[in-house]
């Protein structure tokens, strides 16, 4: 497939993740973040394991649980803490810092050169997200800020390590391993820290099915597929599509208004994502050309 197709398919993942806030607030019981995260991850992971019939070999168990913790267990818990203690706009803006963290981690762990253009695009995207989501009434909470930064760092580390550790299996199997591991980590934590769930309504079940099958199993398979095919900086920039979707859904389904400032912020986010992909593409073509020249000289 072409690079443009890879970018389009990968961008579908964060675009769908933007529905998480709407589904969580409108279709799920409040006050059970860790339990709901476990129910989102574990059934989806087990289902994918049954479909792919591929379990991680012994030598991959440690890496699988590290990735399951970073991409799902730790990330989702910190995400919920930030969402509960901060206004949604502040939490989302802290999460958007993931793109900049990925660039630094990819340099340290993968040896990927730091490009000023990529850093500038990521910083501009963070500014756009802040204009899109942060209102003048935003209140700061230091625990929430720490959780937001920790969640961004956790997802960034998971993204870079998922590129570094590529098992010889399909993206669907790789997703199944990590979702199952993340769910197994979350389940005992939920049982220890949270009360039992009340009886679930049909709406609750539908919300969990959406977040588990579509918002986790299908979309993370696309995400990990993109990580294997694209540069980490290119993938992380696509994560900024999530707040755009969240705002669009709030406007369509909840009747929320969109101010001029928010519209400017949305335009900045879209522009930064486009520029970020352009910078990454130039780096990709330059690296490919260099490798071809090196191979030809040997």
mmCIF file of N, CA, C and O in Angstrom, residues 154-251:
data_model
loop_
_atom_site.group_PDB
_atom_site.id
_atom_site.type_symbol
_atom_site.label_atom_id
_atom_site.label_comp_id
_atom_site.label_asym_id
_atom_site.label_seq_id
_atom_site.Cartn_x
_atom_site.Cartn_y
_atom_site.Cartn_z
ATOM 1 N N UNK A 154 3.468 7.832 28.889
ATOM 2 C CA UNK A 154 3.217 6.397 28.811
ATOM 3 C C UNK A 154 2.858 5.977 27.389
ATOM 4 O O UNK A 154 3.414 5.014 26.847
ATOM 5 N N UNK A 155 1.937 6.707 26.767
ATOM 6 C CA UNK A 155 1.539 6.382 25.402
ATOM 7 C C UNK A 155 2.696 6.608 24.421
ATOM 8 O O UNK A 155 2.880 5.840 23.468
ATOM 9 N N UNK A 156 3.478 7.654 24.658
ATOM 10 C CA UNK A 156 4.637 7.918 23.798
ATOM 11 C C UNK A 156 5.642 6.782 23.884
ATOM 12 O O UNK A 156 6.161 6.303 22.861
ATOM 13 N N UNK A 157 5.926 6.328 25.111
ATOM 14 C CA UNK A 157 6.865 5.216 25.285
ATOM 15 C C UNK A 157 6.322 3.948 24.632
ATOM 16 O O UNK A 157 7.068 3.197 23.987
ATOM 17 N N UNK A 158 5.020 3.718 24.787
ATOM 18 C CA UNK A 158 4.419 2.547 24.156
ATOM 19 C C UNK A 158 4.500 2.611 22.643
ATOM 20 O O UNK A 158 4.738 1.594 21.972
ATOM 21 N N UNK A 159 4.312 3.805 22.078
ATOM 22 C CA UNK A 159 4.389 3.969 20.629
ATOM 23 C C UNK A 159 5.797 3.675 20.115
ATOM 24 O O UNK A 159 5.978 2.943 19.137
ATOM 25 N N UNK A 160 6.797 4.240 20.774
ATOM 26 C CA UNK A 160 8.183 4.055 20.322
ATOM 27 C C UNK A 160 8.640 2.608 20.517
ATOM 28 O O UNK A 160 9.268 2.010 19.628
ATOM 29 N N UNK A 161 8.308 2.016 21.675
ATOM 30 C CA UNK A 161 8.725 0.635 21.923
ATOM 31 C C UNK A 161 7.983 -0.350 21.021
ATOM 32 O O UNK A 161 8.523 -1.404 20.669
ATOM 33 N N UNK A 162 6.732 -0.005 20.642
ATOM 34 C CA UNK A 162 6.002 -0.871 19.707
ATOM 35 C C UNK A 162 6.678 -0.879 18.350
ATOM 36 O O UNK A 162 6.579 -1.861 17.601
ATOM 37 N N UNK A 163 7.350 0.227 18.007
ATOM 38 C CA UNK A 163 8.134 0.262 16.766
ATOM 39 C C UNK A 163 9.451 -0.496 16.939
ATOM 40 O O UNK A 163 9.913 -1.197 16.034
ATOM 41 N N UNK A 164 10.054 -0.362 18.104
ATOM 42 C CA UNK A 164 11.343 -1.008 18.369
ATOM 43 C C UNK A 164 11.184 -2.527 18.485
ATOM 44 O O UNK A 164 12.014 -3.288 17.980
ATOM 45 N N UNK A 165 10.114 -2.964 19.152
ATOM 46 C CA UNK A 165 9.864 -4.389 19.353
ATOM 47 C C UNK A 165 8.775 -4.839 18.379
ATOM 48 O O UNK A 165 7.587 -4.704 18.657
ATOM 49 N N UNK A 166 9.153 -5.354 17.251
ATOM 50 C CA UNK A 166 8.204 -5.811 16.236
ATOM 51 C C UNK A 166 8.239 -7.337 16.141
ATOM 52 O O UNK A 166 9.151 -7.902 15.555
ATOM 53 N N UNK A 167 7.243 -8.036 16.713
ATOM 54 C CA UNK A 167 7.236 -9.496 16.620
ATOM 55 C C UNK A 167 6.848 -9.943 15.207
ATOM 56 O O UNK A 167 6.186 -9.201 14.475
ATOM 57 N N UNK A 168 7.228 -11.142 14.820
ATOM 58 C CA UNK A 168 6.904 -11.637 13.470
ATOM 59 C C UNK A 168 5.467 -12.146 13.370
ATOM 60 O O UNK A 168 5.223 -13.288 12.975
ATOM 61 N N UNK A 169 4.513 -11.292 13.730
ATOM 62 C CA UNK A 169 3.091 -11.640 13.662
ATOM 63 C C UNK A 169 2.340 -10.453 13.065
ATOM 64 O O UNK A 169 2.891 -9.365 12.888
ATOM 65 N N UNK A 170 1.066 -10.649 12.770
ATOM 66 C CA UNK A 170 0.249 -9.580 12.203
ATOM 67 C C UNK A 170 -0.038 -8.506 13.244
ATOM 68 O O UNK A 170 0.099 -8.729 14.455
ATOM 69 N N UNK A 171 -0.443 -7.323 12.753
ATOM 70 C CA UNK A 171 -0.814 -6.232 13.662
ATOM 71 C C UNK A 171 -1.988 -6.630 14.532
ATOM 72 O O UNK A 171 -2.082 -6.209 15.695
ATOM 73 N N UNK A 172 -2.900 -7.470 14.007
ATOM 74 C CA UNK A 172 -4.056 -7.913 14.781
ATOM 75 C C UNK A 172 -3.618 -8.787 15.955
ATOM 76 O O UNK A 172 -4.123 -8.638 17.077
ATOM 77 N N UNK A 173 -2.669 -9.684 15.713
ATOM 78 C CA UNK A 173 -2.163 -10.520 16.802
ATOM 79 C C UNK A 173 -1.404 -9.687 17.829
ATOM 80 O O UNK A 173 -1.542 -9.892 19.047
ATOM 81 N N UNK A 174 -0.594 -8.741 17.352
ATOM 82 C CA UNK A 174 0.155 -7.862 18.255
ATOM 83 C C UNK A 174 -0.800 -7.058 19.134
ATOM 84 O O UNK A 174 -0.562 -6.859 20.327
ATOM 85 N N UNK A 175 -1.912 -6.606 18.548
ATOM 86 C CA UNK A 175 -2.935 -5.883 19.304
ATOM 87 C C UNK A 175 -3.582 -6.792 20.338
ATOM 88 O O UNK A 175 -3.807 -6.387 21.489
ATOM 89 N N UNK A 176 -3.884 -8.029 19.942
ATOM 90 C CA UNK A 176 -4.508 -8.988 20.862
ATOM 91 C C UNK A 176 -3.620 -9.235 22.074
ATOM 92 O O UNK A 176 -4.098 -9.268 23.216
ATOM 93 N N UNK A 177 -2.317 -9.412 21.841
ATOM 94 C CA UNK A 177 -1.393 -9.637 22.950
ATOM 95 C C UNK A 177 -1.439 -8.479 23.946
ATOM 96 O O UNK A 177 -1.571 -8.685 25.154
ATOM 97 N N UNK A 178 -1.339 -7.261 23.421
ATOM 98 C CA UNK A 178 -1.238 -6.101 24.300
ATOM 99 C C UNK A 178 -2.557 -5.803 25.024
ATOM 100 O O UNK A 178 -2.557 -5.441 26.206
ATOM 101 N N UNK A 179 -3.678 -5.931 24.312
ATOM 102 C CA UNK A 179 -4.969 -5.694 24.960
ATOM 103 C C UNK A 179 -5.198 -6.695 26.094
ATOM 104 O O UNK A 179 -5.668 -6.326 27.180
ATOM 105 N N UNK A 180 -4.874 -7.962 25.846
ATOM 106 C CA UNK A 180 -5.063 -8.982 26.875
ATOM 107 C C UNK A 180 -4.157 -8.711 28.074
ATOM 108 O O UNK A 180 -4.598 -8.783 29.230
ATOM 109 N N UNK A 181 -2.910 -8.390 27.800
ATOM 110 C CA UNK A 181 -1.986 -8.088 28.893
ATOM 111 C C UNK A 181 -2.448 -6.870 29.685
ATOM 112 O O UNK A 181 -2.452 -6.885 30.927
ATOM 113 N N UNK A 182 -2.855 -5.800 28.983
ATOM 114 C CA UNK A 182 -3.345 -4.612 29.672
ATOM 115 C C UNK A 182 -4.578 -4.901 30.505
ATOM 116 O O UNK A 182 -4.715 -4.422 31.645
ATOM 117 N N UNK A 183 -5.510 -5.713 29.961
ATOM 118 C CA UNK A 183 -6.709 -6.062 30.708
ATOM 119 C C UNK A 183 -6.400 -6.890 31.935
ATOM 120 O O UNK A 183 -7.003 -6.693 33.007
ATOM 121 N N UNK A 184 -5.437 -7.822 31.829
ATOM 122 C CA UNK A 184 -5.060 -8.646 32.980
ATOM 123 C C UNK A 184 -4.410 -7.804 34.074
ATOM 124 O O UNK A 184 -4.544 -8.113 35.269
ATOM 125 N N UNK A 185 -3.708 -6.758 33.684
ATOM 126 C CA UNK A 185 -3.113 -5.853 34.675
ATOM 127 C C UNK A 185 -4.201 -5.017 35.354
ATOM 128 O O UNK A 185 -4.188 -4.809 36.571
ATOM 129 N N UNK A 186 -5.156 -4.533 34.563
ATOM 130 C CA UNK A 186 -6.196 -3.649 35.089
ATOM 131 C C UNK A 186 -7.206 -4.365 35.981
ATOM 132 O O UNK A 186 -7.726 -3.773 36.940
ATOM 133 N N UNK A 187 -7.506 -5.616 35.678
ATOM 134 C CA UNK A 187 -8.588 -6.317 36.373
ATOM 135 C C UNK A 187 -8.388 -6.396 37.882
ATOM 136 O O UNK A 187 -9.285 -6.009 38.643
ATOM 137 N N UNK A 188 -7.244 -6.876 38.400
ATOM 138 C CA UNK A 188 -7.078 -6.919 39.864
ATOM 139 C C UNK A 188 -7.023 -5.530 40.499
ATOM 140 O O UNK A 188 -7.474 -5.343 41.633
ATOM 141 N N UNK A 189 -6.479 -4.552 39.768
ATOM 142 C CA UNK A 189 -6.446 -3.182 40.288
ATOM 143 C C UNK A 189 -7.863 -2.652 40.449
ATOM 144 O O UNK A 189 -8.199 -2.017 41.462
ATOM 145 N N UNK A 190 -8.721 -2.926 39.479
ATOM 146 C CA UNK A 190 -10.116 -2.483 39.549
ATOM 147 C C UNK A 190 -10.845 -3.155 40.708
ATOM 148 O O UNK A 190 -11.601 -2.503 41.448
ATOM 149 N N UNK A 191 -10.622 -4.446 40.892
ATOM 150 C CA UNK A 191 -11.292 -5.163 41.982
ATOM 151 C C UNK A 191 -10.847 -4.665 43.346
ATOM 152 O O UNK A 191 -11.627 -4.670 44.312
ATOM 153 N N UNK A 192 -9.600 -4.203 43.429
ATOM 154 C CA UNK A 192 -9.068 -3.737 44.712
ATOM 155 C C UNK A 192 -9.505 -2.306 45.015
ATOM 156 O O UNK A 192 -9.778 -1.968 46.181
ATOM 157 N N UNK A 193 -9.592 -1.452 44.004
ATOM 158 C CA UNK A 193 -9.814 -0.028 44.237
ATOM 159 C C UNK A 193 -11.259 0.438 44.019
ATOM 160 O O UNK A 193 -11.630 1.498 44.517
ATOM 161 N N UNK A 194 -12.061 -0.344 43.304
ATOM 162 C CA UNK A 194 -13.404 0.136 42.957
ATOM 163 C C UNK A 194 -14.477 -0.851 43.404
ATOM 164 O O UNK A 194 -14.233 -2.066 43.458
ATOM 165 N N UNK A 195 -15.671 -0.341 43.716
ATOM 166 C CA UNK A 195 -16.783 -1.232 44.081
ATOM 167 C C UNK A 195 -17.281 -1.987 42.854
ATOM 168 O O UNK A 195 -16.958 -1.621 41.715
ATOM 169 N N UNK A 196 -18.084 -3.033 43.076
ATOM 170 C CA UNK A 196 -18.617 -3.786 41.936
ATOM 171 C C UNK A 196 -19.516 -2.906 41.062
ATOM 172 O O UNK A 196 -20.176 -1.980 41.544
ATOM 173 N N UNK A 197 -19.536 -3.206 39.778
ATOM 174 C CA UNK A 197 -20.405 -2.480 38.854
ATOM 175 C C UNK A 197 -21.867 -2.773 39.160
ATOM 176 O O UNK A 197 -22.221 -3.890 39.545
ATOM 177 N N UNK A 198 -22.731 -1.787 38.989
ATOM 178 C CA UNK A 198 -24.168 -2.069 39.074
ATOM 179 C C UNK A 198 -24.613 -2.855 37.846
ATOM 180 O O UNK A 198 -23.836 -3.070 36.908
ATOM 181 N N UNK A 199 -25.876 -3.285 37.850
ATOM 182 C CA UNK A 199 -26.418 -3.982 36.685
ATOM 183 C C UNK A 199 -26.352 -3.060 35.470
ATOM 184 O O UNK A 199 -26.735 -1.884 35.537
ATOM 185 N N UNK A 200 -25.844 -3.575 34.373
ATOM 186 C CA UNK A 200 -25.655 -2.759 33.182
ATOM 187 C C UNK A 200 -26.923 -2.729 32.335
ATOM 188 O O UNK A 200 -27.572 -3.763 32.126
ATOM 189 N N UNK A 201 -27.237 -1.546 31.824
ATOM 190 C CA UNK A 201 -28.372 -1.396 30.921
ATOM 191 C C UNK A 201 -27.947 -1.742 29.500
ATOM 192 O O UNK A 201 -26.762 -1.940 29.212
ATOM 193 N N UNK A 202 -28.907 -1.785 28.590
ATOM 194 C CA UNK A 202 -28.595 -2.048 27.183
ATOM 195 C C UNK A 202 -27.698 -0.950 26.622
ATOM 196 O O UNK A 202 -26.793 -1.220 25.827
ATOM 197 N N UNK A 203 -27.926 0.287 27.074
ATOM 198 C CA UNK A 203 -27.078 1.398 26.620
ATOM 199 C C UNK A 203 -25.648 1.233 27.115
ATOM 200 O O UNK A 203 -24.686 1.474 26.368
ATOM 201 N N UNK A 204 -25.496 0.807 28.380
ATOM 202 C CA UNK A 204 -24.161 0.566 28.923
ATOM 203 C C UNK A 204 -23.423 -0.505 28.132
ATOM 204 O O UNK A 204 -22.236 -0.356 27.795
ATOM 205 N N UNK A 205 -24.128 -1.589 27.833
ATOM 206 C CA UNK A 205 -23.512 -2.696 27.081
ATOM 207 C C UNK A 205 -23.110 -2.231 25.682
ATOM 208 O O UNK A 205 -22.017 -2.546 25.195
ATOM 209 N N UNK A 206 -23.993 -1.457 25.040
ATOM 210 C CA UNK A 206 -23.678 -0.947 23.701
ATOM 211 C C UNK A 206 -22.443 -0.050 23.738
ATOM 212 O O UNK A 206 -21.588 -0.105 22.844
ATOM 213 N N UNK A 207 -22.333 0.791 24.785
ATOM 214 C CA UNK A 207 -21.165 1.653 24.922
ATOM 215 C C UNK A 207 -19.889 0.859 25.099
ATOM 216 O O UNK A 207 -18.854 1.179 24.501
ATOM 217 N N UNK A 208 -19.944 -0.201 25.912
ATOM 218 C CA UNK A 208 -18.756 -1.035 26.118
ATOM 219 C C UNK A 208 -18.372 -1.782 24.848
ATOM 220 O O UNK A 208 -17.186 -1.944 24.541
ATOM 221 N N UNK A 209 -19.371 -2.241 24.101
ATOM 222 C CA UNK A 209 -19.082 -2.928 22.838
ATOM 223 C C UNK A 209 -18.401 -1.976 21.857
ATOM 224 O O UNK A 209 -17.423 -2.337 21.188
ATOM 225 N N UNK A 210 -18.901 -0.740 21.792
ATOM 226 C CA UNK A 210 -18.276 0.237 20.898
ATOM 227 C C UNK A 210 -16.830 0.521 21.304
ATOM 228 O O UNK A 210 -15.921 0.476 20.473
ATOM 229 N N UNK A 211 -16.623 0.792 22.605
ATOM 230 C CA UNK A 211 -15.272 1.120 23.062
ATOM 231 C C UNK A 211 -14.337 -0.077 22.983
ATOM 232 O O UNK A 211 -13.133 0.087 22.760
ATOM 233 N N UNK A 212 -14.866 -1.297 23.180
ATOM 234 C CA UNK A 212 -14.015 -2.479 23.154
ATOM 235 C C UNK A 212 -13.703 -2.973 21.756
ATOM 236 O O UNK A 212 -12.532 -3.120 21.383
ATOM 237 N N UNK A 213 -14.758 -3.197 20.950
ATOM 238 C CA UNK A 213 -14.547 -3.777 19.624
ATOM 239 C C UNK A 213 -14.029 -2.756 18.621
ATOM 240 O O UNK A 213 -13.107 -3.030 17.848
ATOM 241 N N UNK A 214 -14.644 -1.572 18.614
ATOM 242 C CA UNK A 214 -14.250 -0.553 17.640
ATOM 243 C C UNK A 214 -13.154 0.347 18.212
ATOM 244 O O UNK A 214 -12.118 0.565 17.588
ATOM 245 N N UNK A 215 -13.387 0.878 19.426
ATOM 246 C CA UNK A 215 -12.452 1.829 20.008
ATOM 247 C C UNK A 215 -11.178 1.220 20.560
ATOM 248 O O UNK A 215 -10.262 1.941 20.950
ATOM 249 N N UNK A 216 -11.100 -0.107 20.595
ATOM 250 C CA UNK A 216 -9.877 -0.758 21.075
ATOM 251 C C UNK A 216 -9.363 -1.780 20.056
ATOM 252 O O UNK A 216 -8.310 -1.585 19.452
ATOM 253 N N UNK A 217 -10.116 -2.871 19.845
ATOM 254 C CA UNK A 217 -9.625 -3.957 19.002
ATOM 255 C C UNK A 217 -9.319 -3.502 17.570
ATOM 256 O O UNK A 217 -8.199 -3.668 17.074
ATOM 257 N N UNK A 218 -10.317 -2.912 16.901
ATOM 258 C CA UNK A 218 -10.142 -2.539 15.495
ATOM 259 C C UNK A 218 -9.170 -1.374 15.330
ATOM 260 O O UNK A 218 -8.259 -1.411 14.495
ATOM 261 N N UNK A 219 -9.356 -0.320 16.144
ATOM 262 C CA UNK A 219 -8.556 0.886 15.944
ATOM 263 C C UNK A 219 -7.105 0.702 16.378
ATOM 264 O O UNK A 219 -6.189 1.224 15.725
ATOM 265 N N UNK A 220 -6.864 -0.039 17.453
ATOM 266 C CA UNK A 220 -5.478 -0.239 17.864
ATOM 267 C C UNK A 220 -4.736 -1.155 16.888
ATOM 268 O O UNK A 220 -3.511 -1.043 16.740
ATOM 269 N N UNK A 221 -5.466 -2.060 16.214
ATOM 270 C CA UNK A 221 -4.828 -2.846 15.163
ATOM 271 C C UNK A 221 -4.337 -1.930 14.043
ATOM 272 O O UNK A 221 -3.226 -2.093 13.517
ATOM 273 N N UNK A 222 -5.163 -0.939 13.685
ATOM 274 C CA UNK A 222 -4.735 0.043 12.686
ATOM 275 C C UNK A 222 -3.569 0.886 13.196
ATOM 276 O O UNK A 222 -2.644 1.218 12.448
ATOM 277 N N UNK A 223 -3.620 1.237 14.489
ATOM 278 C CA UNK A 223 -2.571 2.063 15.090
ATOM 279 C C UNK A 223 -1.230 1.343 15.077
ATOM 280 O O UNK A 223 -0.208 1.892 14.652
ATOM 281 N N UNK A 224 -1.209 0.081 15.528
ATOM 282 C CA UNK A 224 0.044 -0.668 15.561
ATOM 283 C C UNK A 224 0.521 -1.007 14.157
ATOM 284 O O UNK A 224 1.729 -1.109 13.907
ATOM 285 N N UNK A 225 -0.405 -1.194 13.234
ATOM 286 C CA UNK A 225 -0.020 -1.373 11.838
ATOM 287 C C UNK A 225 0.709 -0.126 11.335
ATOM 288 O O UNK A 225 1.733 -0.221 10.652
ATOM 289 N N UNK A 226 0.167 1.049 11.674
ATOM 290 C CA UNK A 226 0.800 2.295 11.269
ATOM 291 C C UNK A 226 2.158 2.491 11.905
ATOM 292 O O UNK A 226 3.099 2.976 11.259
ATOM 293 N N UNK A 227 2.290 2.097 13.175
ATOM 294 C CA UNK A 227 3.578 2.219 13.858
ATOM 295 C C UNK A 227 4.646 1.394 13.143
ATOM 296 O O UNK A 227 5.812 1.800 13.038
ATOM 297 N N UNK A 228 4.246 0.217 12.641
ATOM 298 C CA UNK A 228 5.201 -0.650 11.952
ATOM 299 C C UNK A 228 5.605 -0.097 10.592
ATOM 300 O O UNK A 228 6.681 -0.416 10.087
ATOM 301 N N UNK A 229 4.763 0.745 9.972
ATOM 302 C CA UNK A 229 5.002 1.198 8.610
ATOM 303 C C UNK A 229 5.469 2.656 8.514
ATOM 304 O O UNK A 229 6.073 3.045 7.515
ATOM 305 N N UNK A 230 5.141 3.474 9.515
ATOM 306 C CA UNK A 230 5.435 4.899 9.458
ATOM 307 C C UNK A 230 6.424 5.279 10.548
ATOM 308 O O UNK A 230 6.629 4.532 11.515
ATOM 309 N N UNK A 231 7.007 6.464 10.419
ATOM 310 C CA UNK A 231 7.924 6.977 11.431
ATOM 311 C C UNK A 231 7.133 7.296 12.703
ATOM 312 O O UNK A 231 5.978 7.734 12.646
ATOM 313 N N UNK A 232 7.731 7.086 13.893
ATOM 314 C CA UNK A 232 7.019 7.379 15.134
ATOM 315 C C UNK A 232 6.491 8.813 15.203
ATOM 316 O O UNK A 232 5.382 9.050 15.704
ATOM 317 N N UNK A 233 7.262 9.789 14.700
ATOM 318 C CA UNK A 233 6.801 11.178 14.747
ATOM 319 C C UNK A 233 5.568 11.381 13.877
ATOM 320 O O UNK A 233 4.659 12.141 14.231
ATOM 321 N N UNK A 234 5.514 10.693 12.736
ATOM 322 C CA UNK A 234 4.353 10.812 11.852
ATOM 323 C C UNK A 234 3.123 10.218 12.506
ATOM 324 O O UNK A 234 2.018 10.788 12.445
ATOM 325 N N UNK A 235 3.280 9.074 13.157
ATOM 326 C CA UNK A 235 2.151 8.423 13.819
ATOM 327 C C UNK A 235 1.637 9.279 14.977
ATOM 328 O O UNK A 235 0.429 9.483 15.140
ATOM 329 N N UNK A 236 2.553 9.784 15.787
ATOM 330 C CA UNK A 236 2.135 10.539 16.969
ATOM 331 C C UNK A 236 1.403 11.827 16.598
ATOM 332 O O UNK A 236 0.480 12.256 17.304
ATOM 333 N N UNK A 237 1.775 12.459 15.489
ATOM 334 C CA UNK A 237 1.075 13.674 15.061
ATOM 335 C C UNK A 237 -0.379 13.381 14.719
ATOM 336 O O UNK A 237 -1.267 14.216 14.918
ATOM 337 N N UNK A 238 -0.639 12.182 14.207
ATOM 338 C CA UNK A 238 -2.016 11.818 13.860
ATOM 339 C C UNK A 238 -2.901 11.730 15.099
ATOM 340 O O UNK A 238 -4.129 11.825 14.996
ATOM 341 N N UNK A 239 -2.295 11.560 16.273
ATOM 342 C CA UNK A 239 -3.077 11.511 17.511
ATOM 343 C C UNK A 239 -3.848 12.784 17.778
ATOM 344 O O UNK A 239 -4.824 12.780 18.549
ATOM 345 N N UNK A 240 -3.444 13.885 17.161
ATOM 346 C CA UNK A 240 -4.155 15.145 17.367
ATOM 347 C C UNK A 240 -5.508 15.180 16.664
ATOM 348 O O UNK A 240 -6.272 16.132 16.844
ATOM 349 N N UNK A 241 -5.807 14.146 15.872
ATOM 350 C CA UNK A 241 -7.128 14.054 15.273
ATOM 351 C C UNK A 241 -8.190 13.750 16.324
ATOM 352 O O UNK A 241 -9.371 14.038 16.123
ATOM 353 N N UNK A 242 -7.782 13.177 17.451
ATOM 354 C CA UNK A 242 -8.730 12.783 18.486
ATOM 355 C C UNK A 242 -9.517 13.961 19.063
ATOM 356 O O UNK A 242 -10.754 13.922 19.117
ATOM 357 N N UNK A 243 -8.848 15.054 19.523
ATOM 358 C CA UNK A 243 -9.631 16.187 20.043
ATOM 359 C C UNK A 243 -10.505 16.841 18.979
ATOM 360 O O UNK A 243 -11.573 17.371 19.289
ATOM 361 N N UNK A 244 -10.078 16.797 17.719
ATOM 362 C CA UNK A 244 -10.920 17.347 16.652
ATOM 363 C C UNK A 244 -12.233 16.579 16.553
ATOM 364 O O UNK A 244 -13.314 17.169 16.446
ATOM 365 N N UNK A 245 -12.142 15.245 16.606
ATOM 366 C CA UNK A 245 -13.353 14.428 16.559
ATOM 367 C C UNK A 245 -14.223 14.671 17.781
ATOM 368 O O UNK A 245 -15.458 14.748 17.676
ATOM 369 N N UNK A 246 -13.592 14.788 18.952
ATOM 370 C CA UNK A 246 -14.357 15.016 20.177
ATOM 371 C C UNK A 246 -15.155 16.312 20.103
ATOM 372 O O UNK A 246 -16.333 16.359 20.485
ATOM 373 N N UNK A 247 -14.533 17.367 19.598
ATOM 374 C CA UNK A 247 -15.226 18.651 19.471
ATOM 375 C C UNK A 247 -16.348 18.552 18.436
ATOM 376 O O UNK A 247 -17.465 19.062 18.647
ATOM 377 N N UNK A 248 -16.067 17.884 17.311
ATOM 378 C CA UNK A 248 -17.086 17.739 16.264
ATOM 379 C C UNK A 248 -18.293 16.962 16.772
ATOM 380 O O UNK A 248 -19.451 17.328 16.506
ATOM 381 N N UNK A 249 -18.060 15.887 17.531
ATOM 382 C CA UNK A 249 -19.169 15.101 18.068
ATOM 383 C C UNK A 249 -19.956 15.889 19.115
ATOM 384 O O UNK A 249 -21.186 15.778 19.188
ATOM 385 N N UNK A 250 -19.244 16.672 19.936
ATOM 386 C CA UNK A 250 -19.943 17.516 20.906
ATOM 387 C C UNK A 250 -20.819 18.551 20.230
ATOM 388 O O UNK A 250 -21.920 18.871 20.698
ATOM 389 N N UNK A 251 -20.349 19.069 19.116
ATOM 390 C CA UNK A 251 -21.121 20.055 18.346
ATOM 391 C C UNK A 251 -22.359 19.412 17.707
ATOM 392 O O UNK A 251 -23.461 19.964 17.754
#
